[in-house]
Tab-separated table of C-alpha atoms in Angstrom:
chain	number	residue	atom	x	y	z
A	12	UNK	CA	-61.224	15.157	11.468
A	13	UNK	CA	-57.440	16.233	10.587
A	14	UNK	CA	-54.431	14.297	12.229
A	15	UNK	CA	-53.867	17.413	14.711
A	16	UNK	CA	-57.920	17.840	15.879
A	17	UNK	CA	-57.417	14.088	17.067
A	18	UNK	CA	-54.268	14.752	18.634
A	19	UNK	CA	-56.218	17.792	20.799
A	20	UNK	CA	-58.830	15.669	21.683
A	21	UNK	CA	-56.981	12.838	23.046
A	22	UNK	CA	-54.744	15.473	24.652
A	23	UNK	CA	-58.056	16.786	26.289
A	24	UNK	CA	-59.098	13.110	27.657
A	25	UNK	CA	-55.935	12.912	28.921
A	26	UNK	CA	-56.017	16.094	30.846
A	27	UNK	CA	-59.461	15.374	32.162
A	28	UNK	CA	-58.061	11.551	33.203
A	29	UNK	CA	-55.563	13.308	35.386
A	30	UNK	CA	-57.784	15.704	37.173
A	31	UNK	CA	-59.785	13.150	37.635
A	32	UNK	CA	-57.145	10.944	39.242
A	33	UNK	CA	-56.334	14.396	41.209
A	34	UNK	CA	-59.912	14.685	42.521
A	35	UNK	CA	-61.500	11.283	43.092
A	36	UNK	CA	-59.154	9.892	45.682
A	37	UNK	CA	-59.284	12.849	48.349
A	38	UNK	CA	-62.880	12.444	47.880
A	39	UNK	CA	-62.775	8.825	48.717
A	40	UNK	CA	-61.024	10.106	51.715
A	41	UNK	CA	-63.129	12.591	52.292
A	42	UNK	CA	-66.217	10.245	52.415
A	43	UNK	CA	-64.644	8.099	55.328
A	44	UNK	CA	-66.709	8.855	58.453
A	45	UNK	CA	-63.778	10.107	61.457
A	46	UNK	CA	-63.176	8.173	64.620
A	47	UNK	CA	-61.261	8.718	67.698
A	48	UNK	CA	-58.017	7.627	66.247
A	49	UNK	CA	-58.791	9.349	62.732
A	50	UNK	CA	-59.844	12.785	63.552
A	51	UNK	CA	-61.189	15.624	61.312
A	52	UNK	CA	-57.831	17.734	61.223
A	53	UNK	CA	-56.031	14.346	60.186
A	54	UNK	CA	-58.559	13.923	57.215
A	55	UNK	CA	-58.132	17.159	56.488
A	56	UNK	CA	-54.460	17.185	56.360
A	57	UNK	CA	-54.780	13.342	54.115
A	58	UNK	CA	-56.863	15.720	51.345
A	59	UNK	CA	-54.895	18.571	51.225
A	60	UNK	CA	-51.641	16.255	51.362
A	61	UNK	CA	-52.931	13.746	48.485
A	62	UNK	CA	-53.586	16.668	46.209
A	63	UNK	CA	-50.405	18.450	46.156
A	64	UNK	CA	-48.779	14.607	45.872
A	65	UNK	CA	-50.971	14.024	42.607
A	66	UNK	CA	-50.397	17.197	41.170
A	67	UNK	CA	-46.477	16.700	41.472
A	68	UNK	CA	-46.700	13.335	40.118
A	69	UNK	CA	-49.304	13.923	37.349
A	70	UNK	CA	-47.095	17.411	37.046
A	71	UNK	CA	-50.412	19.269	35.814
A	72	UNK	CA	-49.617	22.532	37.723
A	73	UNK	CA	-45.641	23.823	37.922
A	74	UNK	CA	-43.905	21.948	40.749
A	75	UNK	CA	-42.855	25.372	42.399
A	76	UNK	CA	-46.612	26.924	42.519
A	77	UNK	CA	-47.910	23.817	44.508
A	78	UNK	CA	-45.268	24.052	46.688
A	79	UNK	CA	-45.904	27.334	47.590
A	80	UNK	CA	-49.514	26.686	47.678
A	81	UNK	CA	-49.333	23.917	50.251
A	82	UNK	CA	-48.165	25.590	53.409
A	83	UNK	CA	-50.853	28.127	53.010
A	84	UNK	CA	-53.437	25.078	52.183
A	85	UNK	CA	-52.520	23.914	55.489
A	86	UNK	CA	-52.956	27.296	57.504
A	87	UNK	CA	-57.036	28.396	55.471
A	88	UNK	CA	-57.901	25.096	56.824
A	89	UNK	CA	-57.092	25.496	60.500
A	90	UNK	CA	-54.994	22.289	61.035
A	91	UNK	CA	-51.911	24.155	61.588
A	92	UNK	CA	-50.406	27.398	62.225
A	93	UNK	CA	-47.979	29.654	60.290
A	94	UNK	CA	-45.610	28.518	62.959
A	95	UNK	CA	-45.969	24.939	62.111
A	96	UNK	CA	-45.806	25.121	58.434
A	97	UNK	CA	-42.910	27.527	58.141
A	98	UNK	CA	-40.972	25.941	60.752
A	99	UNK	CA	-38.403	24.048	58.525
A	100	UNK	CA	-37.433	27.420	57.155
A	101	UNK	CA	-35.976	28.067	60.828
A	102	UNK	CA	-33.709	24.601	60.475
A	103	UNK	CA	-30.858	24.503	58.576
A	104	UNK	CA	-31.544	22.115	56.106
A	105	UNK	CA	-33.198	24.439	53.196
A	106	UNK	CA	-29.846	27.043	53.786
A	107	UNK	CA	-27.408	23.423	53.116
A	108	UNK	CA	-29.193	22.618	50.003
A	109	UNK	CA	-28.605	26.391	48.829
A	110	UNK	CA	-25.405	26.468	49.887
A	111	UNK	CA	-24.687	23.009	47.873
A	112	UNK	CA	-26.393	24.070	44.559
A	113	UNK	CA	-24.180	27.173	44.900
A	114	UNK	CA	-21.194	25.706	45.799
A	115	UNK	CA	-21.494	22.759	43.344
A	116	UNK	CA	-21.932	25.550	40.308
A	117	UNK	CA	-18.430	27.224	41.604
A	118	UNK	CA	-16.870	23.614	41.969
A	119	UNK	CA	-17.803	22.540	38.918
A	120	UNK	CA	-17.015	26.034	36.833
A	121	UNK	CA	-13.129	25.457	37.728
A	122	UNK	CA	-12.765	22.499	35.946
A	123	UNK	CA	-11.019	20.620	38.742
A	124	UNK	CA	-13.914	18.047	39.227
A	125	UNK	CA	-13.017	17.237	35.341
A	126	UNK	CA	-9.141	17.026	36.003
A	127	UNK	CA	-9.847	14.781	38.894
A	128	UNK	CA	-12.207	12.373	36.991
A	129	UNK	CA	-9.705	11.732	33.812
A	130	UNK	CA	-6.792	11.660	36.489
A	131	UNK	CA	-8.614	8.666	37.897
A	132	UNK	CA	-9.467	7.425	34.123
A	133	UNK	CA	-5.712	7.584	33.272
A	134	UNK	CA	-4.965	5.458	36.397
A	135	UNK	CA	-7.595	2.937	34.987
A	136	UNK	CA	-5.376	2.111	32.117
A	137	UNK	CA	-8.114	4.169	29.481
A	138	UNK	CA	-9.614	0.668	28.571
A	139	UNK	CA	-13.329	0.109	28.454
A	140	UNK	CA	-13.367	-2.021	32.083
A	141	UNK	CA	-10.982	0.605	33.450
A	142	UNK	CA	-13.460	3.655	32.533
A	143	UNK	CA	-15.886	2.583	33.799
A	144	UNK	CA	-14.237	1.265	37.200
A	145	UNK	CA	-12.396	4.982	37.593
A	146	UNK	CA	-15.734	6.938	36.951
A	147	UNK	CA	-16.754	4.445	40.181
A	148	UNK	CA	-13.553	5.424	42.023
A	149	UNK	CA	-13.496	9.249	41.178
A	150	UNK	CA	-17.113	9.292	42.523
A	151	UNK	CA	-16.260	8.597	45.985
A	152	UNK	CA	-14.037	11.670	46.252
A	153	UNK	CA	-16.505	13.970	44.240
A	154	UNK	CA	-19.283	12.958	46.444
A	155	UNK	CA	-17.506	15.063	49.032
A	156	UNK	CA	-16.401	17.809	46.860
A	157	UNK	CA	-19.854	18.328	44.897
A	158	UNK	CA	-23.012	18.156	47.340
A	159	UNK	CA	-25.930	18.274	44.948
A	160	UNK	CA	-26.198	15.528	43.122
A	161	UNK	CA	-28.224	17.152	39.882
A	162	UNK	CA	-24.083	18.695	39.547
A	163	UNK	CA	-22.601	15.414	39.911
A	164	UNK	CA	-24.587	13.551	37.345
A	165	UNK	CA	-24.508	16.654	35.276
A	166	UNK	CA	-20.859	16.670	35.080
A	167	UNK	CA	-20.580	12.982	34.893
A	168	UNK	CA	-22.947	12.564	32.132
A	169	UNK	CA	-21.473	15.111	30.228
A	170	UNK	CA	-17.844	13.744	30.253
A	171	UNK	CA	-19.640	10.075	29.288
A	172	UNK	CA	-21.364	11.556	26.318
A	173	UNK	CA	-18.202	13.523	25.397
A	174	UNK	CA	-15.618	10.060	26.194
A	175	UNK	CA	-18.746	7.977	23.631
A	176	UNK	CA	-18.279	10.872	20.987
A	177	UNK	CA	-14.679	10.793	21.166
A	178	UNK	CA	-13.863	6.631	21.262
A	179	UNK	CA	-16.610	6.688	18.123
A	180	UNK	CA	-19.394	4.169	20.085
A	181	UNK	CA	-22.613	3.727	18.506
A	182	UNK	CA	-25.583	4.873	20.338
A	183	UNK	CA	-27.527	2.366	22.200
A	184	UNK	CA	-24.579	0.294	21.852
A	185	UNK	CA	-23.755	-1.535	24.664
A	186	UNK	CA	-20.269	0.147	25.203
A	187	UNK	CA	-21.928	3.326	25.044
A	188	UNK	CA	-24.988	2.521	27.575
A	189	UNK	CA	-22.309	0.889	29.843
A	190	UNK	CA	-20.333	4.384	29.892
A	191	UNK	CA	-23.560	6.088	30.696
A	192	UNK	CA	-24.285	4.238	33.249
A	193	UNK	CA	-20.964	4.069	34.417
A	194	UNK	CA	-21.380	7.979	35.008
A	195	UNK	CA	-24.209	7.153	36.962
A	196	UNK	CA	-22.693	5.085	39.307
A	197	UNK	CA	-20.108	7.515	39.964
A	198	UNK	CA	-22.363	10.482	40.703
A	199	UNK	CA	-25.639	8.673	43.020
A	200	UNK	CA	-24.530	5.071	43.727
A	201	UNK	CA	-20.709	6.296	45.049
A	202	UNK	CA	-22.370	9.342	46.658
A	203	UNK	CA	-23.482	7.035	49.448
A	204	UNK	CA	-20.096	7.798	51.095
A	205	UNK	CA	-20.934	11.370	52.203
A	206	UNK	CA	-23.892	12.396	53.973
A	207	UNK	CA	-24.148	15.972	52.085
A	208	UNK	CA	-24.191	13.659	48.829
A	209	UNK	CA	-27.595	11.713	49.649
A	210	UNK	CA	-30.369	14.708	49.858
A	211	UNK	CA	-33.032	12.394	51.039
A	212	UNK	CA	-30.930	11.548	53.885
A	213	UNK	CA	-30.261	15.115	54.902
A	214	UNK	CA	-33.960	15.672	54.720
A	215	UNK	CA	-34.233	12.341	56.966
A	216	UNK	CA	-31.651	13.661	59.528
A	217	UNK	CA	-33.714	17.204	59.904
A	218	UNK	CA	-37.426	15.678	60.372
A	219	UNK	CA	-35.522	13.327	63.222
A	220	UNK	CA	-34.194	16.611	64.933
A	221	UNK	CA	-37.730	18.551	64.110
A	222	UNK	CA	-39.256	15.881	67.087
A	223	UNK	CA	-36.329	15.800	69.452
A	224	UNK	CA	-34.315	12.712	67.535
A	225	UNK	CA	-30.880	12.810	66.883
A	226	UNK	CA	-29.915	12.501	63.454
A	227	UNK	CA	-26.442	11.237	62.093
A	228	UNK	CA	-23.404	13.042	62.144
A	229	UNK	CA	-21.100	13.625	59.125
A	230	UNK	CA	-18.687	11.001	61.058
A	231	UNK	CA	-21.237	8.897	62.194
A	232	UNK	CA	-22.899	8.219	58.829
A	233	UNK	CA	-19.272	8.126	57.173
A	234	UNK	CA	-19.040	5.007	59.663
A	235	UNK	CA	-22.008	3.756	59.340
A	236	UNK	CA	-21.909	3.909	55.407
A	237	UNK	CA	-18.757	4.440	53.498
A	238	UNK	CA	-17.088	0.519	53.950
A	239	UNK	CA	-20.464	-1.020	52.833
A	240	UNK	CA	-21.283	1.795	50.285
A	241	UNK	CA	-17.396	0.969	48.515
A	242	UNK	CA	-18.490	-2.507	48.124
A	243	UNK	CA	-21.864	-1.842	46.344
A	244	UNK	CA	-20.316	0.515	44.183
A	245	UNK	CA	-17.748	-1.847	42.726
A	246	UNK	CA	-20.635	-4.673	42.446
A	247	UNK	CA	-22.448	-2.388	40.288
A	248	UNK	CA	-19.179	-1.137	38.526
A	249	UNK	CA	-18.980	-5.090	37.881
A	250	UNK	CA	-22.590	-5.380	36.756
A	251	UNK	CA	-22.181	-2.659	33.957
A	252	UNK	CA	-18.993	-4.355	32.589
A	253	UNK	CA	-20.775	-7.530	31.949
A	254	UNK	CA	-24.670	-6.879	30.951
A	255	UNK	CA	-23.389	-4.343	29.174
A	256	UNK	CA	-20.116	-5.542	27.847
A	257	UNK	CA	-18.486	-3.687	25.084
A	258	UNK	CA	-18.230	-5.405	21.217
A	259	UNK	CA	-15.226	-4.127	20.618
A	260	UNK	CA	-12.073	-3.410	22.222
A	261	UNK	CA	-11.654	0.335	23.232
A	262	UNK	CA	-8.059	1.890	23.829
A	263	UNK	CA	-8.599	5.535	24.805
A	264	UNK	CA	-6.016	6.000	27.405
A	265	UNK	CA	-4.489	8.890	24.340
A	266	UNK	CA	-7.523	10.598	24.376
A	267	UNK	CA	-7.753	11.009	28.091
A	268	UNK	CA	-3.890	11.939	28.042
A	269	UNK	CA	-4.812	14.895	25.362
A	270	UNK	CA	-8.183	15.996	27.349
A	271	UNK	CA	-5.834	16.070	30.845
A	272	UNK	CA	-2.922	17.774	29.199
A	273	UNK	CA	-5.340	20.370	27.620
A	274	UNK	CA	-6.235	21.238	31.193
A	275	UNK	CA	-2.948	22.705	31.885
A	276	UNK	CA	-1.663	23.765	34.845
A	277	UNK	CA	-3.952	23.583	38.035
A	278	UNK	CA	-5.429	27.242	37.748
A	279	UNK	CA	-5.317	29.916	40.657
A	280	UNK	CA	-9.095	29.238	40.298
A	281	UNK	CA	-8.512	25.293	40.979
A	282	UNK	CA	-6.101	26.259	43.900
A	283	UNK	CA	-8.318	28.466	45.498
A	284	UNK	CA	-11.761	25.704	45.073
A	285	UNK	CA	-8.995	23.219	46.384
A	286	UNK	CA	-8.341	25.343	49.652
A	287	UNK	CA	-11.983	26.088	50.366
A	288	UNK	CA	-12.979	22.338	49.855
A	289	UNK	CA	-10.639	20.922	52.255
A	290	UNK	CA	-11.854	23.472	54.689
A	291	UNK	CA	-15.171	22.539	54.071
A	292	UNK	CA	-14.601	19.004	54.839
A	293	UNK	CA	-12.857	19.709	58.244
A	294	UNK	CA	-15.255	21.909	59.406
A	295	UNK	CA	-18.134	19.163	58.030
A	296	UNK	CA	-15.856	16.581	60.173
A	297	UNK	CA	-15.610	18.225	63.226
A	298	UNK	CA	-19.223	19.428	63.530
A	299	UNK	CA	-19.955	17.491	66.440
A	300	UNK	CA	-17.102	19.035	68.022
A	301	UNK	CA	-17.507	22.688	67.013
A	302	UNK	CA	-21.581	22.380	67.340
A	303	UNK	CA	-22.117	24.314	63.838
A	304	UNK	CA	-25.218	22.959	62.139
A	305	UNK	CA	-24.070	21.801	58.301
A	306	UNK	CA	-26.026	24.279	56.861
A	307	UNK	CA	-24.680	26.891	58.647
A	308	UNK	CA	-21.382	25.991	56.894
A	309	UNK	CA	-22.159	25.611	53.636
A	310	UNK	CA	-23.682	29.231	54.091
A	311	UNK	CA	-20.239	30.727	55.475
A	312	UNK	CA	-18.275	28.926	52.436
A	313	UNK	CA	-20.770	29.813	49.772
A	314	UNK	CA	-19.966	33.451	51.131
A	315	UNK	CA	-16.375	33.124	51.216
A	316	UNK	CA	-16.335	32.324	47.379
A	317	UNK	CA	-18.297	36.105	46.601
A	318	UNK	CA	-15.608	37.773	48.622
A	319	UNK	CA	-12.903	40.118	46.753
A	320	UNK	CA	-9.918	38.164	46.255
A	321	UNK	CA	-11.673	34.838	46.169
A	322	UNK	CA	-13.854	35.645	43.047
A	323	UNK	CA	-14.886	32.436	42.700
A	324	UNK	CA	-18.634	32.974	42.568
A	325	UNK	CA	-20.683	36.288	40.784
A	326	UNK	CA	-24.088	36.864	39.627
A	327	UNK	CA	-23.741	34.404	36.642
A	328	UNK	CA	-23.064	31.700	39.339
A	329	UNK	CA	-26.204	32.737	41.203
A	330	UNK	CA	-27.822	32.583	38.144
A	331	UNK	CA	-27.132	29.195	38.089
A	332	UNK	CA	-28.563	28.423	40.993
A	333	UNK	CA	-32.229	26.814	41.347
A	334	UNK	CA	-33.986	28.772	44.011
A	335	UNK	CA	-37.424	27.041	43.532
A	336	UNK	CA	-36.348	23.479	44.266
A	337	UNK	CA	-35.716	25.407	48.409
A	338	UNK	CA	-39.427	25.938	48.346
A	339	UNK	CA	-40.229	22.166	47.271
A	340	UNK	CA	-38.071	20.892	49.710
A	341	UNK	CA	-39.799	23.238	52.648
A	342	UNK	CA	-43.023	22.364	51.672
A	343	UNK	CA	-41.875	18.512	51.435
A	344	UNK	CA	-40.861	19.125	55.047
A	345	UNK	CA	-43.964	21.147	55.947
A	346	UNK	CA	-45.700	17.869	55.359
A	347	UNK	CA	-43.814	16.210	58.036
A	348	UNK	CA	-44.547	18.605	60.064
A	349	UNK	CA	-48.242	19.024	60.210
A	350	UNK	CA	-48.338	15.470	60.161
A	351	UNK	CA	-46.778	15.200	63.822
A	352	UNK	CA	-49.404	18.421	64.502
A	353	UNK	CA	-52.325	16.249	63.786
A	354	UNK	CA	-50.943	13.007	64.533
A	355	UNK	CA	-51.168	11.353	61.124
A	356	UNK	CA	-47.267	10.061	61.670
A	357	UNK	CA	-48.485	8.355	64.544
A	358	UNK	CA	-51.552	7.047	62.918
A	359	UNK	CA	-49.655	5.341	59.559
A	360	UNK	CA	-47.414	4.198	62.307
A	361	UNK	CA	-50.276	1.972	64.478
A	362	UNK	CA	-52.063	1.530	61.173
A	363	UNK	CA	-49.124	-0.048	58.401
A	364	UNK	CA	-46.060	-0.732	60.346
A	365	UNK	CA	-47.189	-3.570	62.410
A	366	UNK	CA	-47.168	-5.304	59.076
A	367	UNK	CA	-43.570	-4.532	59.240
A	368	UNK	CA	-42.870	-5.687	62.330
A	369	UNK	CA	-43.908	-9.355	61.957
A	370	UNK	CA	-40.504	-10.595	61.420
A	371	UNK	CA	-38.027	-9.078	63.798
A	372	UNK	CA	-35.585	-6.153	63.634
A	373	UNK	CA	-33.772	-7.532	60.122
A	374	UNK	CA	-37.431	-8.185	58.410
A	375	UNK	CA	-38.640	-4.633	59.573
A	376	UNK	CA	-35.173	-2.986	57.782
A	377	UNK	CA	-35.804	-4.731	54.607
A	378	UNK	CA	-39.830	-3.780	54.665
A	379	UNK	CA	-39.251	-0.121	55.030
A	380	UNK	CA	-36.895	-0.777	52.092
A	381	UNK	CA	-39.651	-2.103	50.494
A	382	UNK	CA	-42.327	1.071	51.682
A	383	UNK	CA	-39.645	3.166	50.142
A	384	UNK	CA	-39.631	1.852	46.730
A	385	UNK	CA	-43.376	1.402	46.508
A	386	UNK	CA	-43.631	5.252	47.790
A	387	UNK	CA	-41.260	6.473	45.255
A	388	UNK	CA	-43.886	5.587	42.646
A	389	UNK	CA	-45.951	8.478	43.720
A	390	UNK	CA	-43.523	10.773	45.587
A	391	UNK	CA	-40.239	12.422	44.755
A	392	UNK	CA	-37.179	11.496	46.910
A	393	UNK	CA	-37.848	14.444	48.681
A	394	UNK	CA	-41.264	14.251	49.505
A	395	UNK	CA	-40.745	10.812	50.425
A	396	UNK	CA	-38.437	11.228	53.043
A	397	UNK	CA	-40.058	14.578	54.714
A	398	UNK	CA	-43.176	12.607	54.752
A	399	UNK	CA	-42.359	9.088	55.962
A	400	UNK	CA	-39.268	10.273	58.316
A	401	UNK	CA	-41.435	10.980	61.312
A	402	UNK	CA	-43.419	7.452	61.469
A	403	UNK	CA	-40.543	5.794	60.769
A	404	UNK	CA	-39.071	7.401	63.438
A	405	UNK	CA	-41.790	6.414	65.717
A	406	UNK	CA	-41.885	3.039	64.375
A	407	UNK	CA	-38.054	3.147	65.654
A	408	UNK	CA	-39.031	3.670	69.395
A	409	UNK	CA	-41.775	1.220	69.284
A	410	UNK	CA	-38.921	-1.021	68.340
A	411	UNK	CA	-36.816	0.518	70.752
A	412	UNK	CA	-33.988	0.570	67.923
A	413	UNK	CA	-31.652	3.586	66.401
A	414	UNK	CA	-33.893	5.349	63.563
A	415	UNK	CA	-30.711	5.120	61.591
A	416	UNK	CA	-30.539	1.743	59.766
A	417	UNK	CA	-34.315	2.286	58.762
A	418	UNK	CA	-33.547	5.751	57.465
A	419	UNK	CA	-30.309	4.164	55.502
A	420	UNK	CA	-32.475	1.479	53.989
A	421	UNK	CA	-35.286	4.183	53.171
A	422	UNK	CA	-32.830	6.431	51.330
A	423	UNK	CA	-31.511	3.398	49.222
A	424	UNK	CA	-35.148	2.467	48.231
A	425	UNK	CA	-35.582	5.992	47.121
A	426	UNK	CA	-32.857	4.906	44.451
A	427	UNK	CA	-34.193	1.884	42.962
A	428	UNK	CA	-36.370	2.996	40.131
A	429	UNK	CA	-38.511	1.302	37.049
A	430	UNK	CA	-39.148	4.322	35.514
A	431	UNK	CA	-37.138	7.723	34.321
A	432	UNK	CA	-39.917	10.296	36.026
A	433	UNK	CA	-39.131	8.862	39.472
A	434	UNK	CA	-36.158	10.513	39.893
A	435	UNK	CA	-34.348	13.828	37.909
A	436	UNK	CA	-31.231	11.818	38.078
A	437	UNK	CA	-32.089	8.865	36.359
A	438	UNK	CA	-34.005	10.919	34.046
A	439	UNK	CA	-31.210	13.396	33.116
A	440	UNK	CA	-29.279	10.675	31.697
A	441	UNK	CA	-32.225	9.352	29.724
A	442	UNK	CA	-32.751	12.760	28.060
A	443	UNK	CA	-29.612	12.079	26.378
A	444	UNK	CA	-31.504	10.007	23.866
A	445	UNK	CA	-28.608	7.435	23.770
A	446	UNK	CA	-30.425	4.710	25.257
A	447	UNK	CA	-33.631	3.028	24.788
A	448	UNK	CA	-35.938	2.217	27.586
A	449	UNK	CA	-35.688	-1.505	27.288
A	450	UNK	CA	-32.012	-0.973	28.365
A	451	UNK	CA	-32.968	1.724	30.946
A	452	UNK	CA	-35.364	-0.943	32.481
A	453	UNK	CA	-32.702	-3.851	32.404
A	454	UNK	CA	-30.403	-1.939	33.936
A	455	UNK	CA	-32.494	-0.473	37.134
A	456	UNK	CA	-34.325	-4.003	37.413
A	457	UNK	CA	-30.849	-5.575	38.249
A	458	UNK	CA	-29.826	-2.556	40.505
A	459	UNK	CA	-33.325	-3.089	42.188
A	460	UNK	CA	-32.392	-6.745	42.925
A	461	UNK	CA	-29.050	-6.683	43.690
A	462	UNK	CA	-30.117	-3.812	46.156
A	463	UNK	CA	-32.270	-5.618	48.254
A	464	UNK	CA	-29.606	-8.110	48.512
A	465	UNK	CA	-27.155	-6.044	49.391
A	466	UNK	CA	-28.642	-4.306	52.452
A	467	UNK	CA	-29.948	-7.628	53.462
A	468	UNK	CA	-26.671	-9.913	53.119
A	469	UNK	CA	-24.237	-6.812	53.520
A	470	UNK	CA	-25.466	-3.792	55.388
A	471	UNK	CA	-27.517	-5.223	57.678
A	472	UNK	CA	-24.842	-7.945	59.177
A	473	UNK	CA	-22.486	-4.510	58.963
A	474	UNK	CA	-24.786	-2.440	61.187
A	475	UNK	CA	-25.213	-5.476	63.567
A	476	UNK	CA	-21.241	-6.008	63.490
A	477	UNK	CA	-20.749	-2.110	64.710
A	478	UNK	CA	-23.490	-1.938	67.296
A	479	UNK	CA	-26.049	0.294	65.280
A	480	UNK	CA	-28.608	-2.886	64.928
């Protein structure tokens, strides 16, 4: 048998194994007898949801196709109505994400983000450590300016790769890998300063509001997270400079000066984007006063970018927008909606959460983080937050505490991973093929340990201090 034939045979066996993984767990659930608490509708809900989750995790069928089929399966099975499964479309989150994706493309095209990052790097002196800390610092500002996490990681990773080549750093060297993780720290870790910078938190917020509970406003979120996120981001920057310490001295100030000067004077597009950003941030910050939902604000600002005389966006901008992501988000939110309809959320909370409450409130917040890390192995961050938001909200009600600390802890846990496939953000970073998996695992393993320590020793005491817990 030729090598090609052997590979085909292996591929077929792998495909068969994947389909068995999709079929067997739902079949086991089907064989579980119903009870007064585990109803027939609940059983059907778990079977449909598990099939969708496994298809997403194993990438057997296109992610968007599964997202389109999932709500239909809920309707045809009779466990929920069309009004239930398509309720997420009447909420503002899908439109917030859509507006954020388009605005991110607009901001990236303007060149303002690159100008800002180079300015911070020059202020940091242009040394290796200076670049890492400068990137992290710029991330706090860019988190507010570019709501789309994928756009931020693409921007920073591309910039870091350009810096690596300009400085002559070798692929897989500590210095080059450190710069890539510095880019990740700026694009992802620092983004926790902004509510719109953490997509799973937006999903969590929307799910809370769908069951009549109050989510975090833009200003509330900032009060709850900005101080501790600054600490956490610089802890990670320090860690990067230590475990990926560059072998040779880097002095790239002249390079960054050239790049910054090449951008020239502030263009008209950059000036327009600056005004758009100022208005956007002002509207977000005052949302509790004027009462306009965040999604409608983003759509409104997106519309302005297309107006004659503004001309910040056109058909090419729309072509860069991943519209399929909206269907995926609403499908994962539908899981949470139907969960509430059939009582699955309450069933999960009553079955699993007693173990999470045996040690008091602090223990519960940390246990929520652990739950998030485990769930993230099989669910995307969007799907995990949509699925677990309502059960966690019900848990918070039983403990008579705000659901927000659990939401924040859960969101942090979703960014702790060991495998690139768990999230598109590190996957994009890994796709540059400039680091080994060993280096990838080293960074995220250390980050995971530091993050749970951060939640226990810094975040929880701070939330107690401000009266959130």
